[in-house]
Coordinates of C-alpha atoms and ligand atoms in Angstrom, one line a residue:
M1 CA 38.5 17.6 9.9
P2 CA 36.6 20.7 10.9
L3 CA 34.9 22.5 8.0
R4 CA 36.7 25.4 6.4
S5 CA 33.8 27.7 7.2
S6 CA 34.4 26.9 11.1
S7 CA 37.5 29.3 10.9
W8 CA 34.8 32.1 10.2
Y9 CA 32.2 31.0 12.6
A10 CA 33.4 28.9 15.5
G11 CA 34.7 30.6 18.8
D12 CA 33.8 33.4 21.1
D13 CA 35.7 36.3 19.6
R14 CA 35.0 39.4 17.9
N15 CA 35.7 38.2 14.3
A16 CA 33.6 35.1 14.8
Y17 CA 30.7 37.3 16.4
I18 CA 30.8 39.4 13.2
H19 CA 30.8 36.6 10.8
R20 CA 27.8 34.7 12.7
A21 CA 25.8 38.0 13.7
W22 CA 25.7 39.4 9.9
M23 CA 24.8 36.1 8.4
R24 CA 22.3 34.9 11.1
R25 CA 19.1 36.6 9.5
G26 CA 17.0 34.3 11.5
A27 CA 19.1 31.2 11.4
P28 CA 19.4 29.1 14.2
D29 CA 22.8 28.6 16.3
D30 CA 23.6 25.0 14.6
A31 CA 23.4 26.8 11.3
F32 CA 27.3 27.7 11.9
V33 CA 28.5 24.4 13.5
D34 CA 29.4 21.4 11.4
R35 CA 27.0 22.1 8.6
P36 CA 28.7 22.5 5.3
Q37 CA 28.3 26.0 3.9
I38 CA 27.2 25.2 -0.1
A39 CA 27.5 28.1 -2.3
I40 CA 25.3 28.1 -5.3
A41 CA 27.2 29.9 -8.1
N42 CA 24.5 31.0 -10.1
T43 CA 25.1 32.4 -13.7
A44 CA 21.2 33.4 -14.1
S45 CA 20.8 36.7 -15.5
Q46 CA 18.2 38.2 -17.9
L47 CA 21.1 39.4 -20.2
T48 CA 22.2 35.6 -20.5
P49 CA 18.8 34.6 -21.7
C50 CA 20.0 30.7 -21.9
N51 CA 20.4 30.7 -18.1
S52 CA 17.6 33.0 -17.1
H53 CA 15.7 29.8 -15.6
L54 CA 18.4 29.0 -13.3
G55 CA 16.7 30.8 -10.3
E56 CA 14.4 27.8 -10.2
V57 CA 17.4 25.2 -10.6
A58 CA 18.8 27.1 -7.6
D59 CA 15.9 26.3 -5.7
A60 CA 15.9 22.8 -6.1
V61 CA 19.7 22.6 -5.5
S62 CA 19.0 24.5 -2.1
A63 CA 16.3 22.1 -1.2
G64 CA 18.8 19.1 -1.7
V65 CA 21.2 20.8 0.5
R66 CA 19.2 21.1 3.4
E67 CA 17.8 17.5 3.1
A68 CA 21.1 16.7 3.8
A69 CA 22.0 19.1 6.4
G70 CA 24.0 21.6 4.7
V71 CA 23.4 25.6 4.3
P72 CA 22.6 26.8 0.9
L73 CA 24.1 29.9 0.0
E74 CA 23.3 31.6 -3.5
M75 CA 26.0 33.6 -4.6
P76 CA 25.6 35.4 -8.0
V77 CA 28.6 35.1 -10.3
V78 CA 29.8 37.0 -13.6
S79 CA 27.4 36.0 -16.5
L80 CA 28.4 35.8 -20.2
G81 CA 25.3 36.0 -22.6
E82 CA 26.9 34.7 -25.9
T83 CA 24.8 36.5 -28.0
Q84 CA 24.8 39.8 -26.6
L85 CA 28.1 40.4 -25.2
R86 CA 30.4 42.7 -27.5
P87 CA 33.1 42.4 -28.8
T88 CA 33.0 38.6 -28.0
A89 CA 32.1 36.6 -24.8
M90 CA 35.4 34.9 -25.1
L91 CA 37.2 38.0 -23.9
W92 CA 35.5 37.6 -20.5
R93 CA 35.7 33.8 -20.2
N94 CA 38.9 34.3 -18.1
M95 CA 37.6 37.3 -16.2
A96 CA 34.5 35.4 -15.0
A97 CA 36.7 32.4 -14.2
M98 CA 38.8 34.7 -11.8
A99 CA 35.9 36.5 -10.1
A100 CA 34.1 33.2 -9.1
E101 CA 37.6 31.7 -8.2
E102 CA 38.2 34.9 -5.8
M103 CA 34.8 34.9 -4.4
L104 CA 34.6 31.4 -3.8
R105 CA 38.0 31.8 -2.0
A106 CA 37.1 34.9 0.0
N107 CA 33.8 33.6 1.3
P108 CA 33.2 31.0 4.1
I109 CA 32.3 28.2 1.6
D110 CA 32.8 24.7 2.1
G111 CA 31.6 23.6 -1.3
A112 CA 30.0 24.5 -4.3
V113 CA 27.3 24.0 -6.7
L114 CA 28.0 25.4 -10.0
L115 CA 25.1 26.5 -12.3
G116 CA 25.9 27.1 -16.0
G117 CA 24.6 26.7 -19.6
C118 CA 25.4 29.6 -21.9
D119 CA 28.7 28.7 -23.9
K120 CA 31.4 30.4 -21.5
T121 CA 29.5 29.8 -18.3
I122 CA 30.2 26.4 -17.6
P123 CA 34.0 26.7 -18.5
S124 CA 34.6 29.8 -16.3
L125 CA 33.2 28.2 -13.3
L126 CA 34.9 24.8 -13.7
M127 CA 38.1 26.9 -13.9
A128 CA 37.5 28.9 -11.1
A129 CA 36.8 25.5 -9.0
A130 CA 39.7 23.9 -10.5
S131 CA 42.1 26.9 -9.2
V132 CA 40.1 27.3 -6.0
D133 CA 40.1 23.5 -5.3
L134 CA 37.0 23.3 -3.2
P135 CA 34.5 20.4 -3.5
A136 CA 32.3 21.3 -6.4
V137 CA 29.5 19.8 -8.9
V138 CA 28.0 21.3 -11.9
V139 CA 24.4 21.6 -12.8
P140 CA 24.3 22.1 -16.5
G141 CA 21.0 24.4 -17.2
G142 CA 20.0 22.3 -20.2
P143 CA 19.1 22.9 -23.8
M144 CA 15.9 24.5 -25.1
L145 CA 13.1 22.6 -26.5
T146 CA 13.0 22.3 -30.3
G147 CA 11.0 25.1 -32.6
T148 CA 9.9 24.5 -35.7
F149 CA 9.1 27.0 -38.7
H150 CA 7.4 26.2 -42.1
G151 CA 6.7 22.9 -40.3
L152 CA 10.3 21.8 -39.9
P153 CA 12.6 21.9 -36.8
L154 CA 14.8 24.7 -36.2
G155 CA 18.3 24.2 -34.8
C156 CA 19.1 27.3 -32.6
G157 CA 22.2 28.6 -34.1
T158 CA 23.1 26.3 -36.9
D159 CA 19.7 27.4 -38.8
V160 CA 20.6 31.0 -38.2
W161 CA 23.7 30.5 -40.3
R162 CA 21.9 28.3 -42.9
L163 CA 18.9 30.6 -43.5
S164 CA 21.0 33.8 -43.6
E165 CA 23.3 32.0 -46.4
E166 CA 19.6 31.3 -48.0
V167 CA 18.9 35.1 -48.1
R168 CA 22.1 35.9 -49.5
A169 CA 21.7 33.1 -52.4
G170 CA 18.2 34.7 -53.4
T171 CA 16.5 31.3 -52.3
L172 CA 14.8 32.7 -49.1
A173 CA 12.8 36.3 -48.8
E174 CA 14.1 38.5 -46.3
E175 CA 10.5 38.9 -44.3
E176 CA 10.7 35.0 -44.0
F177 CA 13.9 35.0 -42.4
A178 CA 12.7 37.8 -39.9
R179 CA 9.8 35.8 -39.0
S180 CA 11.9 32.8 -38.3
D181 CA 13.3 34.4 -35.1
T182 CA 10.3 34.2 -32.9
A183 CA 10.1 30.2 -33.9
M184 CA 13.6 29.7 -33.1
I185 CA 13.7 30.2 -29.4
R186 CA 10.9 28.1 -28.4
S187 CA 11.6 27.9 -24.6
R188 CA 14.1 28.4 -21.5
G189 CA 17.5 26.9 -22.2
H190 CA 20.4 27.1 -24.3
C191 CA 21.0 26.4 -27.8
N192 CA 19.7 22.8 -28.6
T193 CA 22.3 21.9 -31.2
M194 CA 25.6 20.4 -30.5
G195 CA 27.0 23.7 -29.6
T196 CA 29.4 24.8 -27.5
A197 CA 26.9 25.0 -24.6
S198 CA 25.6 21.3 -25.2
T199 CA 29.2 20.3 -25.9
M200 CA 30.6 21.8 -22.5
A201 CA 27.5 20.5 -20.5
I202 CA 28.4 17.0 -22.0
V203 CA 32.1 17.6 -21.6
A204 CA 31.7 18.5 -18.0
E205 CA 29.6 15.3 -17.2
A206 CA 32.5 13.2 -19.2
L207 CA 35.0 14.8 -16.9
G208 CA 33.2 13.6 -13.7
M209 CA 31.9 16.8 -12.6
V210 CA 28.4 16.4 -13.0
L211 CA 25.8 14.1 -11.6
P212 CA 25.7 11.0 -14.1
G213 CA 22.9 11.0 -16.5
T214 CA 22.1 15.0 -16.2
A215 CA 23.9 16.6 -19.1
G216 CA 21.6 17.2 -21.7
T217 CA 18.4 17.0 -19.9
P218 CA 16.1 20.0 -21.5
A219 CA 15.9 23.0 -19.3
P220 CA 11.9 22.8 -19.4
D221 CA 12.0 19.1 -18.0
S222 CA 11.2 18.4 -14.4
R223 CA 13.9 15.9 -14.2
L224 CA 16.1 18.9 -14.4
L225 CA 15.1 19.9 -11.1
Q226 CA 15.0 16.5 -9.7
A227 CA 18.8 16.0 -10.7
S228 CA 19.4 19.6 -9.1
Q229 CA 17.8 18.5 -6.0
H230 CA 19.9 15.3 -6.0
T231 CA 23.1 17.5 -6.7
G232 CA 22.6 19.7 -3.6
R233 CA 22.6 16.6 -1.5
L234 CA 25.6 15.5 -3.4
A235 CA 27.4 18.6 -2.8
V236 CA 27.3 18.0 0.9
E237 CA 28.4 14.6 0.7
L238 CA 31.5 16.0 -1.4
V239 CA 32.4 18.2 1.3
T240 CA 32.1 15.5 4.0
D241 CA 34.1 13.4 1.8
G242 CA 36.6 15.8 1.0
R243 CA 36.4 15.2 -2.5
R244 CA 37.7 17.9 -4.6
P245 CA 38.0 18.7 -8.4
S246 CA 41.7 17.9 -8.0
D247 CA 40.4 14.3 -7.1
I248 CA 38.3 14.4 -10.5
L249 CA 40.0 16.2 -12.8
T250 CA 42.7 13.8 -13.8
S251 CA 44.5 13.0 -17.1
G252 CA 42.1 10.0 -16.9
A253 CA 39.3 12.4 -17.0
F254 CA 40.6 14.5 -19.7
H255 CA 41.1 11.3 -21.6
N256 CA 37.3 10.6 -21.3
A257 CA 36.4 14.0 -22.2
I258 CA 38.3 14.4 -25.5
V259 CA 36.9 10.7 -26.3
T260 CA 33.3 11.6 -25.7
L261 CA 33.7 15.1 -27.5
A262 CA 34.5 13.2 -30.6
A263 CA 31.7 10.7 -30.3
V264 CA 29.0 13.5 -30.1
G265 CA 30.7 15.9 -32.8
G266 CA 31.3 18.3 -30.1
S267 CA 32.3 22.0 -30.6
T268 CA 35.7 23.0 -31.5
N269 CA 35.3 25.3 -28.4
A270 CA 36.0 22.6 -26.3
V271 CA 39.5 22.1 -27.2
L272 CA 40.1 25.8 -25.8
H273 CA 38.1 25.3 -22.6
L274 CA 39.9 21.7 -21.7
L275 CA 43.3 22.9 -22.2
A276 CA 42.6 25.9 -20.1
L277 CA 41.0 23.9 -17.3
A278 CA 43.9 21.4 -17.7
G279 CA 46.2 24.2 -17.1
R280 CA 44.3 25.1 -14.0
V281 CA 44.7 21.8 -12.4
G282 CA 48.2 20.9 -13.6
V283 CA 47.3 18.0 -16.0
E284 CA 49.7 17.9 -18.9
L285 CA 47.6 18.1 -22.0
A286 CA 48.5 19.6 -25.2
L287 CA 46.7 20.3 -28.6
E288 CA 47.9 17.0 -30.2
D289 CA 46.4 14.9 -27.7
F290 CA 42.7 15.9 -28.9
D291 CA 44.0 14.5 -32.4
R292 CA 45.6 11.3 -30.5
L293 CA 42.9 10.4 -28.6
G294 CA 40.0 11.6 -30.4
S295 CA 40.4 11.7 -34.2
H296 CA 39.9 7.7 -34.2
V297 CA 36.6 7.7 -32.4
P298 CA 33.3 7.2 -34.3
L299 CA 30.8 10.0 -34.6
L300 CA 27.8 8.4 -32.9
V301 CA 25.3 11.1 -32.6
D302 CA 23.5 12.6 -35.6
L303 CA 22.9 16.0 -34.0
Q304 CA 23.4 19.7 -35.9
P305 CA 25.6 21.2 -37.0
S306 CA 27.2 18.1 -38.3
G307 CA 23.8 16.2 -38.5
R308 CA 19.9 16.4 -38.3
F309 CA 18.6 16.0 -35.1
L310 CA 18.4 18.5 -32.1
M311 CA 19.4 18.0 -28.0
D312 CA 15.5 17.3 -27.3
D313 CA 16.1 14.2 -29.6
F314 CA 19.5 13.4 -28.2
F315 CA 17.8 13.3 -24.6
R316 CA 14.6 11.0 -25.9
A317 CA 17.2 8.6 -27.5
G318 CA 19.1 7.6 -24.3
G319 CA 21.4 10.8 -24.3
L320 CA 25.1 10.8 -22.8
P321 CA 24.8 7.5 -20.9
A322 CA 23.9 5.7 -24.2
V323 CA 26.9 7.1 -26.2
L324 CA 29.1 6.4 -23.4
R325 CA 28.0 2.9 -23.1
E326 CA 28.8 2.5 -26.8
I327 CA 32.5 3.7 -26.3
R328 CA 33.0 2.0 -22.8
D329 CA 35.9 0.4 -24.3
L330 CA 37.7 3.7 -25.1
L331 CA 37.2 5.3 -21.8
D332 CA 39.4 5.4 -19.0
P333 CA 38.4 2.8 -16.4
D334 CA 39.6 4.6 -13.4
A335 CA 38.5 8.0 -13.8
I336 CA 36.0 9.0 -11.2
T337 CA 33.0 11.4 -11.1
V338 CA 31.4 13.5 -8.1
T339 CA 29.7 10.3 -6.8
G340 CA 33.4 8.9 -5.9
R341 CA 32.7 6.2 -8.5
P342 CA 34.1 5.4 -12.0
L343 CA 32.4 7.1 -15.1
V344 CA 32.1 4.0 -16.5
A345 CA 30.1 2.6 -13.6
S346 CA 27.4 4.6 -14.3
I347 CA 26.3 3.4 -17.6
D348 CA 25.4 -0.2 -16.9
E349 CA 21.6 0.7 -17.5
A350 CA 22.0 2.8 -20.4
A351 CA 20.2 2.3 -23.5
I352 CA 19.8 3.5 -27.2
W353 CA 16.0 4.4 -27.6
D354 CA 16.3 5.7 -31.3
H355 CA 18.9 4.5 -33.3
E356 CA 18.6 7.4 -35.9
V357 CA 19.6 10.0 -33.4
I358 CA 22.2 7.8 -31.4
R359 CA 24.0 5.0 -33.6
T360 CA 25.6 1.9 -32.4
R361 CA 29.4 1.7 -32.5
D362 CA 29.1 -0.7 -35.6
Q363 CA 27.0 1.5 -37.6
P364 CA 28.9 5.2 -37.0
L365 CA 28.0 8.2 -38.9
I366 CA 31.6 8.8 -39.3
A367 CA 34.1 6.3 -38.5
D368 CA 37.0 8.7 -37.3
A369 CA 35.2 11.7 -36.6
G370 CA 37.0 13.5 -33.6
I371 CA 38.9 16.8 -34.1
A372 CA 42.1 17.1 -36.2
V373 CA 45.2 19.0 -35.4
L374 CA 47.2 20.3 -38.5
T375 CA 50.4 21.8 -38.4
G376 CA 52.8 23.1 -41.1
T377 CA 54.5 26.4 -42.2
L378 CA 50.9 28.4 -41.7
A379 CA 50.3 27.0 -38.5
P380 CA 53.5 26.1 -36.6
R381 CA 52.0 25.6 -32.9
G382 CA 48.8 24.2 -34.5
A383 CA 45.4 24.5 -35.8
V384 CA 42.4 22.5 -35.5
I385 CA 39.4 21.1 -38.1
K386 CA 36.4 19.3 -37.3
P387 CA 36.2 16.8 -40.4
S388 CA 32.5 15.9 -39.4
A389 CA 31.4 19.5 -40.0
A390 CA 33.4 19.7 -43.3
S391 CA 33.1 18.7 -46.8
P392 CA 35.0 15.4 -47.6
E393 CA 36.2 16.7 -50.9
L394 CA 37.8 19.5 -49.7
L395 CA 39.8 18.0 -46.8
C396 CA 42.9 17.8 -49.4
H397 CA 42.8 20.7 -51.0
T398 CA 45.4 23.5 -52.8
G399 CA 44.1 26.9 -53.6
P400 CA 45.1 30.5 -53.9
A401 CA 44.8 32.9 -50.9
V402 CA 42.3 35.5 -50.7
V403 CA 43.3 37.5 -47.7
F404 CA 41.2 39.6 -45.3
H405 CA 43.2 41.8 -42.6
S406 CA 40.5 41.9 -40.2
I407 CA 36.8 41.1 -39.7
E408 CA 35.8 44.7 -40.9
D409 CA 38.0 44.1 -44.0
F410 CA 36.3 40.8 -44.9
H411 CA 32.8 42.5 -44.3
A412 CA 33.6 45.6 -46.5
R413 CA 35.0 43.3 -49.2
V414 CA 33.2 39.7 -49.5
D415 CA 30.3 40.7 -51.7
D416 CA 32.3 42.8 -53.9
P417 CA 31.8 41.5 -57.5
D418 CA 35.4 42.0 -58.3
L419 CA 36.9 40.3 -55.3
P420 CA 39.3 37.8 -56.9
V421 CA 37.7 34.7 -55.5
T422 CA 36.7 31.3 -56.9
A423 CA 35.6 27.9 -55.3
D424 CA 38.9 27.0 -55.6
S425 CA 40.2 29.8 -53.5
V426 CA 41.1 29.7 -49.7
M427 CA 39.7 32.6 -47.7
V428 CA 42.0 33.7 -45.0
L429 CA 40.9 35.8 -42.2
R430 CA 43.7 37.2 -39.6
G431 CA 43.8 39.4 -36.8
C432 CA 41.1 37.5 -34.9
G433 CA 43.0 35.7 -32.4
P434 CA 43.2 35.8 -28.5
R435 CA 45.3 38.7 -28.2
G436 CA 44.8 40.6 -32.0
Y437 CA 41.1 41.2 -31.6
P438 CA 41.3 40.7 -28.8
G439 CA 39.1 38.0 -27.2
M440 CA 39.2 35.4 -30.2
P441 CA 35.6 35.8 -31.8
E442 CA 33.5 33.4 -33.4
V443 CA 34.0 34.7 -36.9
A444 CA 36.3 31.9 -38.6
N445 CA 33.0 30.5 -40.4
M446 CA 33.1 33.2 -43.0
P447 CA 30.2 33.4 -44.7
L448 CA 30.9 32.8 -48.8
P449 CA 31.0 35.6 -51.3
R450 CA 27.7 36.4 -52.6
K451 CA 28.7 35.5 -56.3
L452 CA 29.8 32.1 -55.1
L453 CA 26.4 31.4 -53.4
E454 CA 24.5 32.4 -56.3
Q455 CA 26.5 30.2 -58.6
G456 CA 25.5 27.3 -56.0
V457 CA 28.6 26.9 -53.8
R458 CA 28.0 26.2 -50.5
D459 CA 31.3 25.3 -49.0
M460 CA 35.1 26.6 -49.3
V461 CA 38.1 26.3 -47.4
R462 CA 38.6 28.8 -44.7
V463 CA 41.5 29.7 -42.5
C464 CA 41.6 31.8 -39.4
D465 CA 43.0 32.7 -36.3
G466 CA 39.8 32.9 -34.5
R467 CA 37.1 30.8 -33.5
M468 CA 34.0 29.4 -34.8
S469 CA 30.7 28.9 -33.1
G470 CA 29.6 25.6 -32.0
T471 CA 26.7 25.7 -33.9
A472 CA 28.5 26.6 -37.3
Y473 CA 29.8 24.0 -40.1
G474 CA 31.9 24.0 -43.1
T475 CA 35.6 23.3 -44.1
V476 CA 36.9 25.8 -41.5
V477 CA 40.6 25.5 -40.3
L478 CA 40.6 27.4 -37.0
H479 CA 42.6 28.6 -34.0
V480 CA 45.7 29.2 -36.5
A481 CA 48.6 29.4 -33.8
P482 CA 50.5 31.7 -33.5
E483 CA 47.9 34.0 -34.3
A484 CA 49.0 37.0 -36.6
A485 CA 49.0 39.3 -33.8
A486 CA 51.7 37.0 -32.1
G487 CA 54.0 37.0 -35.0
G488 CA 52.5 33.8 -36.7
P489 CA 53.0 33.2 -40.4
L490 CA 49.3 34.1 -41.1
A491 CA 50.2 37.5 -40.8
L492 CA 52.6 37.5 -44.0
V493 CA 50.3 35.5 -46.2
R494 CA 49.5 37.6 -49.5
D495 CA 46.6 37.3 -51.8
G496 CA 47.5 34.3 -54.5
D497 CA 49.7 32.6 -52.4
P498 CA 49.0 28.9 -52.6
I499 CA 47.5 27.3 -49.2
T500 CA 47.4 23.5 -48.9
I501 CA 45.2 22.0 -46.7
D502 CA 45.8 18.0 -46.2
V503 CA 43.7 16.7 -43.1
A504 CA 44.9 13.1 -43.8
A505 CA 48.6 14.3 -43.4
R506 CA 47.6 16.6 -40.8
R507 CA 49.2 19.6 -42.5
L508 CA 48.3 23.4 -43.3
D509 CA 51.0 24.9 -45.3
V510 CA 51.7 28.1 -47.3
D511 CA 53.5 27.1 -50.3
V512 CA 55.9 30.1 -50.4
P513 CA 59.5 29.6 -49.9
A514 CA 60.8 30.1 -46.4
G515 CA 63.1 32.6 -47.0
E516 CA 60.8 35.0 -49.0
L517 CA 58.0 34.6 -46.4
A518 CA 60.2 35.8 -43.7
A519 CA 61.3 38.6 -45.5
R520 CA 57.9 39.9 -46.1
A521 CA 56.9 42.5 -43.3
P522 CA 53.4 42.0 -41.7
N523 CA 50.3 43.9 -43.3
A524 CA 50.1 47.6 -42.1
A525 CA 46.5 47.2 -42.1
T526 CA 46.2 44.1 -40.2
C527 CA 48.9 45.4 -37.4
A528 CA 46.9 48.7 -37.3
G529 CA 44.2 46.7 -35.5
Y530 CA 46.6 45.6 -32.9
A531 CA 47.1 48.5 -30.4
S532 CA 47.1 47.6 -27.1
P533 CA 44.0 48.9 -25.3
L534 CA 44.6 51.5 -22.5
R535 CA 43.1 50.2 -19.6
G536 CA 40.9 48.0 -17.7
W537 CA 40.3 44.4 -18.3
Q538 CA 41.0 44.5 -22.0
R539 CA 44.5 45.8 -21.2
L540 CA 45.2 43.4 -18.7
Y541 CA 44.0 40.6 -21.2
V542 CA 46.1 41.6 -24.2
D543 CA 49.1 41.9 -21.8
H544 CA 48.7 38.5 -20.4
V545 CA 46.6 36.1 -22.8
Q546 CA 48.2 32.8 -24.0
G547 CA 47.7 31.4 -27.5
A548 CA 44.9 29.2 -28.5
D549 CA 47.3 26.1 -28.6
S550 CA 47.4 26.7 -24.7
G551 CA 43.7 27.6 -24.3
A552 CA 43.9 31.4 -24.6
D553 CA 44.1 31.7 -20.7
L554 CA 45.9 34.5 -19.0
D555 CA 49.6 33.3 -18.0
F556 CA 49.2 34.2 -14.3
L557 CA 46.0 32.3 -13.9
V558 CA 47.7 29.1 -14.8
G559 CA 47.7 26.6 -11.9
A560 CA 45.9 26.5 -8.6
S561 CA 46.1 28.7 -5.6
G562 CA 43.9 26.5 -3.3
S563 CA 41.5 27.8 -0.8
E564 CA 43.4 29.0 1.9
V565 CA 42.9 32.6 3.1
T566 CA 45.2 33.3 6.2
R567 CA 44.7 37.1 7.0
E568 CA 41.6 39.1 7.7
S569 CA 41.0 42.8 8.4
H570 CA 38.6 43.1 11.4
Ligands
FES1 FE1 23.5 30.9 -25.1 FE2 24.0 29.7 -27.7 S1 23.4 31.4 -27.1 S2 24.0 28.7 -25.7

């Protein structure tokens, strides 16, 4: 088969002349003939500090591409820095995916290596590659090394939540808290807990889209560059063999991703990203599948936010291959990876080197650990909870609602000494869904009221139509669908309404008669926040974003468009 790029470069006509001439820049004639043109889609940016080292990774990929007689072409793409973007990075995931998809399609590219790290960067690139369906492979940029403060390891993200709660509880001085920020980010790389970045790197490998054994390699570790160079060679092989994302991202691959997500105690954000990715490749995947396939998988990894250790420890202990070997019987044996071989064929040599960090199957941290999907009168289309990050005694609980109409309302009132809240209350935050905020921010893990912290309370049931950081923890029911802004019953809840969460029964209910609930008008303060933006991406997003139960992709981006471009203007 002729290479896709040859339709740009081959021949003697004026268009081929233009394409070759502008790209030549000293390249020999044979750079355009039968040599796979490999885009290195790079999310490096100084405003995405977790990915700022990816230039060096790209160099290693380029070397591998050249060794395999391909032509590497670095292609900067939209980069999303989780901690810097306002109002929330999730607002831009679909935009980044759309931009990368269009640039991969519009350019003379035969295949792509996708360099990501920070939370949304791997999901957006995977969604793009799935829609354009050109041969593609991911290089995860890797987690940072473990920092320490007061002699103890600091979990990037998770310990920010913990330390800030200690300040609010009066058990840590503000100056000490401020001092810890220089210790937290010890090296290049992304957050070092099993937060969203680590989770999505691991999930991408479980999906088969990463050179096996690469995900979780710390960013400063020279083995990341070695894997990057191998990945460059592999990208050329993918083109030669014609292996595309649609060959790899099968229902079996999503099965493996969901099982792995549970075994490592991964972020709830993976639910949204996997649903959106499945929509791009046409794999039938529903919210309930996460419960069906994952909820009875044992938690084998003792990492923050659910546990004690960090990604550095995880890699040292054997990493993802060691986990996959323990759950081999739960994996789809036929799902292949970018190598063309089954995922399960890549783990024969894997071993656990530290049984404190990675447990064996017969000694799990939690027997049934995966994400649970709840439905009920408060979440007709579903909501999720991560039981491994919750307090066991709160997994079956009824309490009166304390309702916040927006995140601003929450911040204004949460520490009011007169707020009618007790440890038994259920804190409800609405107006934070994909359409309502817009962009579905990570606010569901609401900080607890100061007066309860001072009483020693460290967890409460919280319910929200937004997301939670993958580094966060607590008994938090999130992604409630439909969201309040889309007419969900969350918009109708009032202070004092009894809310019941029963994870064993997979229920989330507001105990108000259906007729009484339906007769209520949505709260005016909540509705005031839903005014549609006038222009730009936010307007497009609000008009077309789907619910959390569908992965919050835009309705017109669902499905693949392929890589064909039949017209040009020269
Ligand atoms: Fe980039 Fe956490 S802020 S991974």
